[in-house]
C-alpha cells in the first residue's frame, strides 16, 4: 500500500504468495481487470474473453483504486486504497479489446457497432457498399451499413496467419505484411463506389496500401470512414503507440491525409460521437484524441 501510494500512472497488478493473491487496479482505472470463479477458486483477467475460454464464471470488475485479497478458506476481502477521477481507456473499446469481451462491464462488439451507427449519422456518403478492413473494422461497418441502409460486403479477405502490422519495426516489413495479409475480392469491388471502414489510422501507411489494392481491383470511388477520432497524441499509459511525429493526424490536415492515402473522401467519428457510443464522457481517458493527460 505504501509503494502504491507513491506510484503514478496506469497499472493492473496481481501479486501471489503460496496462500494469498492480491489484485489491484490503479486509482484512475485506466485498464480493465475482472474477477471470475473457477472450480471453487478465483481467476483474474484483463479481458473477460479469457474467462469464457477456461469456463470461468464472471463475477465483477475490480474497481479503480481497489485492492482485492483472496486467501485460502476465507471470503474475498476488498480494500479501497485510492479514490480519484475514473479515467478508463476509451481506446480499449475502439481497438485493443476483443469483441467478445466485456470491458468496464460493457460488451465491446455492441459498442463498436454503435460507433459505426454514429459514424453513418455524422459522416454519410453515397456509395454502393460498405466494406470493413478485416478484422478491425467489421463491427463498425455492420453498424454503418445498418444505419445507412447501404449493403455490407466482405470485399477484402484477411489471411489469418499474419498478425497486426503497426507493431512491425520497419516500414518495409509493414508494407509486405499488409500485402500478404489483405486481398480484395475483385468481382465485388470492380466499378463500385466503396465505403471502407476501419477503427483507426495510426501512421496511415496501412490505409494507403489498402486503398491502393482496392483501386487496383477496379474500385470506382473509395471513401474511408474511421470509427474513432484522429489519433494525434501518443499514449503514456501502457500502450505502445508510435511517437507523436509518426502519428499521421498529428502533422497532416484532413485534406493532406486524404491525398496521402489516396481516397475520394475521409472522415472520422467525432469525440462526442465516440463517447455517445460508449458511455458517460467524464469516466474515460481520451488523451490520444484530445491531448488531455490526467497523469
Ligand atoms: S491515451 Fe489513449 S490509449 Fe492511452 S489510456 Fe488514454 S485513451 Fe487509452
PDB file of C-alpha atoms and ligand atoms in Angstrom:
ATOM      1  CA  UNK A   1       0.000   0.000   0.000  1.00  0.00           C
ATOM      2  CA  UNK A   2       2.873   2.331   0.823  1.00  0.00           C
ATOM      3  CA  UNK A   3       4.597   1.636  -2.502  1.00  0.00           C
ATOM      4  CA  UNK A   4       1.392   2.166  -4.440  1.00  0.00           C
ATOM      5  CA  UNK A   5       0.745   5.491  -2.758  1.00  0.00           C
ATOM      6  CA  UNK A   6       3.984   6.650  -4.447  1.00  0.00           C
ATOM      7  CA  UNK A   7       3.139   5.120  -7.828  1.00  0.00           C
ATOM      8  CA  UNK A   8       1.522   7.163 -10.592  1.00  0.00           C
ATOM      9  CA  UNK A   9       0.070   6.131 -13.928  1.00  0.00           C
ATOM     10  CA  UNK A  10      -1.726   3.091 -15.295  1.00  0.00           C
ATOM     11  CA  UNK A  11      -1.242  -0.351 -13.765  1.00  0.00           C
ATOM     12  CA  UNK A  12      -3.005  -3.597 -13.029  1.00  0.00           C
ATOM     13  CA  UNK A  13      -1.261  -5.869 -10.574  1.00  0.00           C
ATOM     14  CA  UNK A  14      -1.609  -9.434  -9.445  1.00  0.00           C
ATOM     15  CA  UNK A  15       0.654 -10.441  -6.552  1.00  0.00           C
ATOM     16  CA  UNK A  16       0.737 -14.021  -5.338  1.00  0.00           C
ATOM     17  CA  UNK A  17       2.203 -15.846  -2.392  1.00  0.00           C
ATOM     18  CA  UNK A  18       1.562 -19.500  -1.561  1.00  0.00           C
ATOM     19  CA  UNK A  19      -1.715 -18.801   0.171  1.00  0.00           C
ATOM     20  CA  UNK A  20      -2.751 -15.322  -0.891  1.00  0.00           C
ATOM     21  CA  UNK A  21      -3.435 -13.428  -4.080  1.00  0.00           C
ATOM     22  CA  UNK A  22      -3.844  -9.660  -4.395  1.00  0.00           C
ATOM     23  CA  UNK A  23      -5.380  -7.971  -7.428  1.00  0.00           C
ATOM     24  CA  UNK A  24      -5.064  -4.199  -7.710  1.00  0.00           C
ATOM     25  CA  UNK A  25      -6.196  -1.600 -10.219  1.00  0.00           C
ATOM     26  CA  UNK A  26      -4.684   1.875 -10.464  1.00  0.00           C
ATOM     27  CA  UNK A  27      -6.570   4.853  -8.957  1.00  0.00           C
ATOM     28  CA  UNK A  28      -7.952   6.055 -12.324  1.00  0.00           C
ATOM     29  CA  UNK A  29      -8.758   2.547 -13.567  1.00  0.00           C
ATOM     30  CA  UNK A  30      -7.158   3.038 -16.985  1.00  0.00           C
ATOM     31  CA  UNK A  31      -7.130  -0.689 -17.747  1.00  0.00           C
ATOM     32  CA  UNK A  32      -9.806  -3.273 -17.122  1.00  0.00           C
ATOM     33  CA  UNK A  33      -9.366  -6.048 -14.547  1.00  0.00           C
ATOM     34  CA  UNK A  34     -12.063  -8.577 -13.708  1.00  0.00           C
ATOM     35  CA  UNK A  35     -12.748 -11.430 -11.291  1.00  0.00           C
ATOM     36  CA  UNK A  36     -14.329 -14.787 -12.109  1.00  0.00           C
ATOM     37  CA  UNK A  37     -14.963 -18.039 -10.296  1.00  0.00           C
ATOM     38  CA  UNK A  38     -13.494 -21.358 -11.369  1.00  0.00           C
ATOM     39  CA  UNK A  39     -13.598 -24.755  -9.612  1.00  0.00           C
ATOM     40  CA  UNK A  40     -14.258 -23.190  -6.214  1.00  0.00           C
ATOM     41  CA  UNK A  41     -11.366 -20.740  -6.644  1.00  0.00           C
ATOM     42  CA  UNK A  42     -10.923 -17.367  -8.328  1.00  0.00           C
ATOM     43  CA  UNK A  43      -9.263 -16.173 -11.507  1.00  0.00           C
ATOM     44  CA  UNK A  44      -8.338 -12.638 -12.587  1.00  0.00           C
ATOM     45  CA  UNK A  45      -8.023 -11.384 -16.160  1.00  0.00           C
ATOM     46  CA  UNK A  46      -7.710  -8.130 -18.040  1.00  0.00           C
ATOM     47  CA  UNK A  47     -10.163  -9.380 -20.677  1.00  0.00           C
ATOM     48  CA  UNK A  48     -13.305 -11.310 -19.852  1.00  0.00           C
ATOM     49  CA  UNK A  49     -12.999 -13.397 -23.034  1.00  0.00           C
ATOM     50  CA  UNK A  50     -10.242 -15.286 -21.182  1.00  0.00           C
ATOM     51  CA  UNK A  51     -12.882 -16.484 -18.692  1.00  0.00           C
ATOM     52  CA  UNK A  52     -15.018 -17.946 -21.499  1.00  0.00           C
ATOM     53  CA  UNK A  53     -12.002 -19.929 -22.727  1.00  0.00           C
ATOM     54  CA  UNK A  54     -11.419 -21.700 -19.417  1.00  0.00           C
ATOM     55  CA  UNK A  55     -15.115 -21.933 -18.459  1.00  0.00           C
ATOM     56  CA  UNK A  56     -14.875 -19.479 -15.535  1.00  0.00           C
ATOM     57  CA  UNK A  57     -17.898 -17.528 -14.343  1.00  0.00           C
ATOM     58  CA  UNK A  58     -17.517 -13.730 -14.410  1.00  0.00           C
ATOM     59  CA  UNK A  59     -18.342 -12.094 -11.071  1.00  0.00           C
ATOM     60  CA  UNK A  60     -17.404  -8.435 -11.278  1.00  0.00           C
ATOM     61  CA  UNK A  61     -14.812  -5.840 -12.276  1.00  0.00           C
ATOM     62  CA  UNK A  62     -12.213  -4.731  -9.760  1.00  0.00           C
ATOM     63  CA  UNK A  63     -12.887  -1.059  -9.070  1.00  0.00           C
ATOM     64  CA  UNK A  64     -10.430   1.699  -9.841  1.00  0.00           C
ATOM     65  CA  UNK A  65      -8.096   2.076  -6.837  1.00  0.00           C
ATOM     66  CA  UNK A  66      -9.321  -1.174  -5.257  1.00  0.00           C
ATOM     67  CA  UNK A  67      -7.206  -3.982  -3.810  1.00  0.00           C
ATOM     68  CA  UNK A  68      -8.948  -7.351  -3.678  1.00  0.00           C
ATOM     69  CA  UNK A  69      -7.434 -10.030  -1.435  1.00  0.00           C
ATOM     70  CA  UNK A  70      -8.028 -13.744  -1.946  1.00  0.00           C
ATOM     71  CA  UNK A  71      -6.962 -16.172   0.765  1.00  0.00           C
ATOM     72  CA  UNK A  72      -7.437 -19.899   1.078  1.00  0.00           C
ATOM     73  CA  UNK A  73     -10.514 -20.746   3.157  1.00  0.00           C
ATOM     74  CA  UNK A  74     -11.596 -17.106   3.549  1.00  0.00           C
ATOM     75  CA  UNK A  75     -14.115 -14.762   1.947  1.00  0.00           C
ATOM     76  CA  UNK A  76     -12.827 -12.245  -0.587  1.00  0.00           C
ATOM     77  CA  UNK A  77     -11.637  -9.064   1.100  1.00  0.00           C
ATOM     78  CA  UNK A  78     -11.755  -5.663  -0.564  1.00  0.00           C
ATOM     79  CA  UNK A  79      -9.860  -2.510   0.365  1.00  0.00           C
ATOM     80  CA  UNK A  80     -10.486   0.757  -1.461  1.00  0.00           C
ATOM     81  CA  UNK A  81      -6.941   2.129  -1.496  1.00  0.00           C
ATOM     82  CA  UNK A  82      -7.455   5.269  -3.521  1.00  0.00           C
ATOM     83  CA  UNK A  83     -10.194   7.482  -4.746  1.00  0.00           C
ATOM     84  CA  UNK A  84      -9.557   9.575  -7.878  1.00  0.00           C
ATOM     85  CA  UNK A  85     -11.456  10.585 -11.039  1.00  0.00           C
ATOM     86  CA  UNK A  86     -12.181   7.490 -13.132  1.00  0.00           C
ATOM     87  CA  UNK A  87     -10.359   7.534 -16.483  1.00  0.00           C
ATOM     88  CA  UNK A  88     -10.934   4.251 -18.272  1.00  0.00           C
ATOM     89  CA  UNK A  89      -9.076   3.920 -21.570  1.00  0.00           C
ATOM     90  CA  UNK A  90     -11.631   4.625 -24.309  1.00  0.00           C
ATOM     91  CA  UNK A  91      -9.262   3.201 -26.914  1.00  0.00           C
ATOM     92  CA  UNK A  92      -9.785  -0.249 -25.397  1.00  0.00           C
ATOM     93  CA  UNK A  93     -13.328  -0.046 -26.791  1.00  0.00           C
ATOM     94  CA  UNK A  94     -12.127   1.185 -30.171  1.00  0.00           C
ATOM     95  CA  UNK A  95      -9.208  -1.132 -30.806  1.00  0.00           C
ATOM     96  CA  UNK A  96      -7.492  -3.198 -28.122  1.00  0.00           C
ATOM     97  CA  UNK A  97     -10.125  -5.439 -26.595  1.00  0.00           C
ATOM     98  CA  UNK A  98     -11.591  -8.449 -28.319  1.00  0.00           C
ATOM     99  CA  UNK A  99     -15.210  -8.004 -29.452  1.00  0.00           C
ATOM    100  CA  UNK A 100     -16.383 -10.895 -27.262  1.00  0.00           C
ATOM    101  CA  UNK A 101     -15.034  -9.209 -24.118  1.00  0.00           C
ATOM    102  CA  UNK A 102     -16.970  -7.199 -21.580  1.00  0.00           C
ATOM    103  CA  UNK A 103     -14.954  -4.095 -20.927  1.00  0.00           C
ATOM    104  CA  UNK A 104     -15.706  -1.904 -17.914  1.00  0.00           C
ATOM    105  CA  UNK A 105     -18.902  -4.010 -17.823  1.00  0.00           C
ATOM    106  CA  UNK A 106     -19.893  -3.203 -21.427  1.00  0.00           C
ATOM    107  CA  UNK A 107     -19.851  -5.540 -24.426  1.00  0.00           C
ATOM    108  CA  UNK A 108     -17.169  -4.486 -26.896  1.00  0.00           C
ATOM    109  CA  UNK A 109     -18.856  -5.740 -30.080  1.00  0.00           C
ATOM    110  CA  UNK A 110     -22.080  -3.900 -29.288  1.00  0.00           C
ATOM    111  CA  UNK A 111     -20.204  -0.649 -28.607  1.00  0.00           C
ATOM    112  CA  UNK A 112     -18.177  -0.928 -31.824  1.00  0.00           C
ATOM    113  CA  UNK A 113     -21.354  -1.456 -33.838  1.00  0.00           C
ATOM    114  CA  UNK A 114     -22.814   1.639 -32.190  1.00  0.00           C
ATOM    115  CA  UNK A 115     -19.702   3.633 -33.211  1.00  0.00           C
ATOM    116  CA  UNK A 116     -20.432   2.598 -36.820  1.00  0.00           C
ATOM    117  CA  UNK A 117     -24.021   3.801 -36.498  1.00  0.00           C
ATOM    118  CA  UNK A 118     -22.918   7.157 -35.081  1.00  0.00           C
ATOM    119  CA  UNK A 119     -20.376   7.455 -37.887  1.00  0.00           C
ATOM    120  CA  UNK A 120     -23.079   6.864 -40.522  1.00  0.00           C
ATOM    121  CA  UNK A 121     -25.204   9.610 -38.911  1.00  0.00           C
ATOM    122  CA  UNK A 122     -22.306  12.058 -38.685  1.00  0.00           C
ATOM    123  CA  UNK A 123     -20.494  11.280 -41.938  1.00  0.00           C
ATOM    124  CA  UNK A 124     -22.862   9.927 -44.602  1.00  0.00           C
ATOM    125  CA  UNK A 125     -21.766   9.438 -48.216  1.00  0.00           C
ATOM    126  CA  UNK A 126     -23.451   7.929 -51.281  1.00  0.00           C
ATOM    127  CA  UNK A 127     -21.978   4.554 -52.183  1.00  0.00           C
ATOM    128  CA  UNK A 128     -22.789   1.028 -53.390  1.00  0.00           C
ATOM    129  CA  UNK A 129     -21.424  -0.922 -50.445  1.00  0.00           C
ATOM    130  CA  UNK A 130     -19.821  -0.787 -47.040  1.00  0.00           C
ATOM    131  CA  UNK A 131     -16.599  -2.818 -46.766  1.00  0.00           C
ATOM    132  CA  UNK A 132     -14.745  -3.383 -43.473  1.00  0.00           C
ATOM    133  CA  UNK A 133     -10.996  -3.520 -43.113  1.00  0.00           C
ATOM    134  CA  UNK A 134     -10.745  -7.031 -41.664  1.00  0.00           C
ATOM    135  CA  UNK A 135     -10.977  -7.616 -38.783  1.00  0.00           C
ATOM    136  CA  UNK A 136     -10.592  -4.214 -37.139  1.00  0.00           C
ATOM    137  CA  UNK A 137     -13.481  -2.532 -38.999  1.00  0.00           C
ATOM    138  CA  UNK A 138     -16.060  -5.347 -39.077  1.00  0.00           C
ATOM    139  CA  UNK A 139     -18.327  -4.429 -36.158  1.00  0.00           C
ATOM    140  CA  UNK A 140     -18.354  -0.690 -37.012  1.00  0.00           C
ATOM    141  CA  UNK A 141     -19.010  -1.474 -40.695  1.00  0.00           C
ATOM    142  CA  UNK A 142     -22.032  -3.583 -39.724  1.00  0.00           C
ATOM    143  CA  UNK A 143     -23.343  -0.640 -37.701  1.00  0.00           C
ATOM    144  CA  UNK A 144     -22.643   1.807 -40.543  1.00  0.00           C
ATOM    145  CA  UNK A 145     -24.439  -0.437 -43.030  1.00  0.00           C
ATOM    146  CA  UNK A 146     -27.424  -0.946 -40.727  1.00  0.00           C
ATOM    147  CA  UNK A 147     -27.798   2.794 -40.126  1.00  0.00           C
ATOM    148  CA  UNK A 148     -27.259   3.923 -43.736  1.00  0.00           C
ATOM    149  CA  UNK A 149     -29.073   1.074 -45.494  1.00  0.00           C
ATOM    150  CA  UNK A 150     -26.036   0.578 -47.774  1.00  0.00           C
ATOM    151  CA  UNK A 151     -25.236  -3.158 -48.181  1.00  0.00           C
ATOM    152  CA  UNK A 152     -22.368  -4.665 -46.181  1.00  0.00           C
ATOM    153  CA  UNK A 153     -19.908  -6.868 -48.087  1.00  0.00           C
ATOM    154  CA  UNK A 154     -16.701  -8.587 -47.027  1.00  0.00           C
ATOM    155  CA  UNK A 155     -14.846  -7.189 -50.046  1.00  0.00           C
ATOM    156  CA  UNK A 156     -11.401  -7.706 -48.513  1.00  0.00           C
ATOM    157  CA  UNK A 157     -10.227 -11.064 -47.188  1.00  0.00           C
ATOM    158  CA  UNK A 158      -7.694 -11.370 -44.421  1.00  0.00           C
ATOM    159  CA  UNK A 159      -5.014 -14.018 -44.141  1.00  0.00           C
ATOM    160  CA  UNK A 160      -5.332 -15.036 -40.506  1.00  0.00           C
ATOM    161  CA  UNK A 161      -1.745 -16.248 -40.238  1.00  0.00           C
ATOM    162  CA  UNK A 162      -0.405 -12.689 -40.390  1.00  0.00           C
ATOM    163  CA  UNK A 163      -0.626 -10.541 -37.230  1.00  0.00           C
ATOM    164  CA  UNK A 164      -1.072  -6.812 -36.591  1.00  0.00           C
ATOM    165  CA  UNK A 165       1.032  -4.628 -38.869  1.00  0.00           C
ATOM    166  CA  UNK A 166       1.546  -1.470 -36.846  1.00  0.00           C
ATOM    167  CA  UNK A 167       3.956  -3.163 -34.443  1.00  0.00           C
ATOM    168  CA  UNK A 168       6.361  -4.273 -37.180  1.00  0.00           C
ATOM    169  CA  UNK A 169       9.575  -2.265 -36.717  1.00  0.00           C
ATOM    170  CA  UNK A 170      10.299  -1.155 -40.285  1.00  0.00           C
ATOM    171  CA  UNK A 171       8.141   0.380 -42.983  1.00  0.00           C
ATOM    172  CA  UNK A 172       9.167  -2.319 -45.490  1.00  0.00           C
ATOM    173  CA  UNK A 173       8.131  -5.115 -43.146  1.00  0.00           C
ATOM    174  CA  UNK A 174       4.779  -3.408 -42.504  1.00  0.00           C
ATOM    175  CA  UNK A 175       4.106  -2.911 -46.236  1.00  0.00           C
ATOM    176  CA  UNK A 176       4.942  -6.520 -47.055  1.00  0.00           C
ATOM    177  CA  UNK A 177       2.744  -7.780 -44.254  1.00  0.00           C
ATOM    178  CA  UNK A 178      -0.239  -5.699 -45.413  1.00  0.00           C
ATOM    179  CA  UNK A 179       0.203  -7.116 -48.910  1.00  0.00           C
ATOM    180  CA  UNK A 180       0.345 -10.681 -47.624  1.00  0.00           C
ATOM    181  CA  UNK A 181      -2.450 -10.061 -45.158  1.00  0.00           C
ATOM    182  CA  UNK A 182      -5.244  -8.492 -47.191  1.00  0.00           C
ATOM    183  CA  UNK A 183      -6.610  -9.352 -50.623  1.00  0.00           C
ATOM    184  CA  UNK A 184      -9.674  -7.840 -52.329  1.00  0.00           C
ATOM    185  CA  UNK A 185     -12.481  -9.836 -53.965  1.00  0.00           C
ATOM    186  CA  UNK A 186     -12.258  -8.262 -57.413  1.00  0.00           C
ATOM    187  CA  UNK A 187     -15.725  -9.393 -58.515  1.00  0.00           C
ATOM    188  CA  UNK A 188     -17.353  -7.326 -55.744  1.00  0.00           C
ATOM    189  CA  UNK A 189     -15.032  -4.340 -55.974  1.00  0.00           C
ATOM    190  CA  UNK A 190     -14.862  -3.628 -59.714  1.00  0.00           C
ATOM    191  CA  UNK A 191     -16.753  -0.496 -60.782  1.00  0.00           C
ATOM    192  CA  UNK A 192     -18.196   0.065 -57.281  1.00  0.00           C
ATOM    193  CA  UNK A 193     -18.299   3.086 -55.003  1.00  0.00           C
ATOM    194  CA  UNK A 194     -16.974   1.802 -51.676  1.00  0.00           C
ATOM    195  CA  UNK A 195     -17.129   2.985 -48.091  1.00  0.00           C
ATOM    196  CA  UNK A 196     -14.152   1.429 -46.322  1.00  0.00           C
ATOM    197  CA  UNK A 197     -14.467   1.284 -42.552  1.00  0.00           C
ATOM    198  CA  UNK A 198     -11.575   0.948 -40.126  1.00  0.00           C
ATOM    199  CA  UNK A 199     -11.259   1.583 -36.392  1.00  0.00           C
ATOM    200  CA  UNK A 200      -8.306   3.983 -36.560  1.00  0.00           C
ATOM    201  CA  UNK A 201      -5.479   5.401 -38.663  1.00  0.00           C
ATOM    202  CA  UNK A 202      -2.108   5.362 -36.934  1.00  0.00           C
ATOM    203  CA  UNK A 203       0.701   6.069 -39.416  1.00  0.00           C
ATOM    204  CA  UNK A 204      -1.532   5.957 -42.488  1.00  0.00           C
ATOM    205  CA  UNK A 205       0.664   3.506 -44.372  1.00  0.00           C
ATOM    206  CA  UNK A 206      -1.689   0.536 -43.894  1.00  0.00           C
ATOM    207  CA  UNK A 207      -4.682   2.597 -45.058  1.00  0.00           C
ATOM    208  CA  UNK A 208      -2.719   3.783 -48.090  1.00  0.00           C
ATOM    209  CA  UNK A 209      -1.852   0.212 -49.031  1.00  0.00           C
ATOM    210  CA  UNK A 210      -5.474  -0.930 -48.631  1.00  0.00           C
ATOM    211  CA  UNK A 211      -6.734   1.900 -50.845  1.00  0.00           C
ATOM    212  CA  UNK A 212      -4.101   1.004 -53.456  1.00  0.00           C
ATOM    213  CA  UNK A 213      -5.183  -2.646 -53.615  1.00  0.00           C
ATOM    214  CA  UNK A 214      -8.829  -1.579 -53.918  1.00  0.00           C
ATOM    215  CA  UNK A 215      -8.024   0.839 -56.755  1.00  0.00           C
ATOM    216  CA  UNK A 216      -6.003  -1.907 -58.465  1.00  0.00           C
ATOM    217  CA  UNK A 217      -9.036  -4.176 -58.132  1.00  0.00           C
ATOM    218  CA  UNK A 218     -11.104  -1.592 -60.067  1.00  0.00           C
ATOM    219  CA  UNK A 219     -12.972   0.375 -57.347  1.00  0.00           C
ATOM    220  CA  UNK A 220     -14.706   3.428 -58.874  1.00  0.00           C
ATOM    221  CA  UNK A 221     -14.672   5.510 -55.675  1.00  0.00           C
ATOM    222  CA  UNK A 222     -13.097   4.847 -52.270  1.00  0.00           C
ATOM    223  CA  UNK A 223     -14.470   6.714 -49.259  1.00  0.00           C
ATOM    224  CA  UNK A 224     -12.798   5.966 -45.947  1.00  0.00           C
ATOM    225  CA  UNK A 225     -14.670   6.302 -42.669  1.00  0.00           C
ATOM    226  CA  UNK A 226     -12.931   5.834 -39.316  1.00  0.00           C
ATOM    227  CA  UNK A 227     -14.914   4.795 -36.246  1.00  0.00           C
ATOM    228  CA  UNK A 228     -12.797   6.897 -33.848  1.00  0.00           C
ATOM    229  CA  UNK A 229     -11.443  10.471 -33.840  1.00  0.00           C
ATOM    230  CA  UNK A 230      -7.975  11.250 -35.269  1.00  0.00           C
ATOM    231  CA  UNK A 231      -5.224   9.721 -33.098  1.00  0.00           C
ATOM    232  CA  UNK A 232      -2.996  12.765 -32.691  1.00  0.00           C
ATOM    233  CA  UNK A 233      -1.269  12.117 -29.345  1.00  0.00           C
ATOM    234  CA  UNK A 234       0.787   9.178 -28.029  1.00  0.00           C
ATOM    235  CA  UNK A 235      -0.340   7.065 -25.077  1.00  0.00           C
ATOM    236  CA  UNK A 236       1.733   7.179 -21.881  1.00  0.00           C
ATOM    237  CA  UNK A 237      -0.490   4.719 -20.046  1.00  0.00           C
ATOM    238  CA  UNK A 238       0.841   1.370 -21.107  1.00  0.00           C
ATOM    239  CA  UNK A 239       0.062   1.248 -24.795  1.00  0.00           C
ATOM    240  CA  UNK A 240       2.979   1.076 -27.175  1.00  0.00           C
ATOM    241  CA  UNK A 241       1.715   3.601 -29.734  1.00  0.00           C
ATOM    242  CA  UNK A 242       4.199   5.349 -32.033  1.00  0.00           C
ATOM    243  CA  UNK A 243       5.748   8.721 -31.117  1.00  0.00           C
ATOM    244  CA  UNK A 244       3.788  11.889 -31.934  1.00  0.00           C
ATOM    245  CA  UNK A 245       5.823  12.596 -35.119  1.00  0.00           C
ATOM    246  CA  UNK A 246       4.777   9.221 -36.519  1.00  0.00           C
ATOM    247  CA  UNK A 247       1.050   9.713 -35.926  1.00  0.00           C
ATOM    248  CA  UNK A 248      -0.220  10.965 -39.268  1.00  0.00           C
ATOM    249  CA  UNK A 249      -3.009  13.147 -37.873  1.00  0.00           C
ATOM    250  CA  UNK A 250      -0.570  14.996 -35.597  1.00  0.00           C
ATOM    251  CA  UNK A 251       1.186  16.605 -38.552  1.00  0.00           C
ATOM    252  CA  UNK A 252      -1.167  16.398 -41.555  1.00  0.00           C
ATOM    253  CA  UNK A 253      -4.516  18.087 -42.202  1.00  0.00           C
ATOM    254  CA  UNK A 254      -7.547  16.018 -43.223  1.00  0.00           C
ATOM    255  CA  UNK A 255      -7.066  17.113 -46.843  1.00  0.00           C
ATOM    256  CA  UNK A 256      -3.394  16.084 -46.765  1.00  0.00           C
ATOM    257  CA  UNK A 257      -4.231  12.671 -45.308  1.00  0.00           C
ATOM    258  CA  UNK A 258      -6.914  12.177 -47.969  1.00  0.00           C
ATOM    259  CA  UNK A 259      -4.319  12.863 -50.660  1.00  0.00           C
ATOM    260  CA  UNK A 260      -1.640  10.738 -48.985  1.00  0.00           C
ATOM    261  CA  UNK A 261      -3.793   7.623 -48.649  1.00  0.00           C
ATOM    262  CA  UNK A 262      -5.484   8.252 -51.998  1.00  0.00           C
ATOM    263  CA  UNK A 263      -9.178   8.316 -51.059  1.00  0.00           C
ATOM    264  CA  UNK A 264     -12.042  10.307 -52.592  1.00  0.00           C
ATOM    265  CA  UNK A 265     -13.066  11.328 -49.087  1.00  0.00           C
ATOM    266  CA  UNK A 266     -12.024  10.661 -45.496  1.00  0.00           C
ATOM    267  CA  UNK A 267     -13.967  11.314 -42.302  1.00  0.00           C
ATOM    268  CA  UNK A 268     -13.601  10.373 -38.634  1.00  0.00           C
ATOM    269  CA  UNK A 269     -16.090   9.869 -35.839  1.00  0.00           C
ATOM    270  CA  UNK A 270     -16.177  12.906 -33.519  1.00  0.00           C
ATOM    271  CA  UNK A 271     -15.090  12.647 -29.869  1.00  0.00           C
ATOM    272  CA  UNK A 272     -18.727  13.265 -28.857  1.00  0.00           C
ATOM    273  CA  UNK A 273     -19.889  10.543 -31.233  1.00  0.00           C
ATOM    274  CA  UNK A 274     -17.401   8.098 -29.723  1.00  0.00           C
ATOM    275  CA  UNK A 275     -18.387   8.995 -26.188  1.00  0.00           C
ATOM    276  CA  UNK A 276     -22.110   8.681 -27.029  1.00  0.00           C
ATOM    277  CA  UNK A 277     -21.448   5.190 -28.366  1.00  0.00           C
ATOM    278  CA  UNK A 278     -19.595   4.050 -25.255  1.00  0.00           C
ATOM    279  CA  UNK A 279     -20.954   5.797 -22.172  1.00  0.00           C
ATOM    280  CA  UNK A 280     -20.512   8.861 -19.989  1.00  0.00           C
ATOM    281  CA  UNK A 281     -17.797  11.250 -21.115  1.00  0.00           C
ATOM    282  CA  UNK A 282     -16.319  12.008 -17.709  1.00  0.00           C
ATOM    283  CA  UNK A 283     -15.263   8.472 -16.909  1.00  0.00           C
ATOM    284  CA  UNK A 284     -12.942   7.988 -19.910  1.00  0.00           C
ATOM    285  CA  UNK A 285      -9.353   8.824 -20.770  1.00  0.00           C
ATOM    286  CA  UNK A 286      -9.375  10.236 -24.310  1.00  0.00           C
ATOM    287  CA  UNK A 287      -5.854  11.662 -24.235  1.00  0.00           C
ATOM    288  CA  UNK A 288      -4.731  10.128 -27.532  1.00  0.00           C
ATOM    289  CA  UNK A 289      -7.558  12.084 -29.201  1.00  0.00           C
ATOM    290  CA  UNK A 290      -7.667  15.317 -27.182  1.00  0.00           C
ATOM    291  CA  UNK A 291      -4.215  15.526 -25.534  1.00  0.00           C
ATOM    292  CA  UNK A 292      -5.676  15.921 -22.015  1.00  0.00           C
ATOM    293  CA  UNK A 293      -3.384  13.716 -19.926  1.00  0.00           C
ATOM    294  CA  UNK A 294      -4.663  13.335 -16.387  1.00  0.00           C
ATOM    295  CA  UNK A 295      -1.349  11.966 -15.066  1.00  0.00           C
TER     296      UNK A 295
HETATM  297  S1  LIG B   1      -4.057   7.894 -24.064  1.00  0.00           S
HETATM  298 FE1  LIG B   1      -5.494   6.761 -25.391  1.00  0.00          FE
HETATM  299  S2  LIG B   1      -4.718   4.647 -25.426  1.00  0.00           S
HETATM  300 FE2  LIG B   1      -3.756   5.700 -23.675  1.00  0.00          FE
HETATM  301  S3  LIG B   1      -5.072   5.259 -21.929  1.00  0.00           S
HETATM  302 FE3  LIG B   1      -5.756   7.209 -22.775  1.00  0.00          FE
HETATM  303  S4  LIG B   1      -7.370   6.655 -24.245  1.00  0.00           S
HETATM  304 FE4  LIG B   1      -6.221   4.797 -23.780  1.00  0.00          FE
END
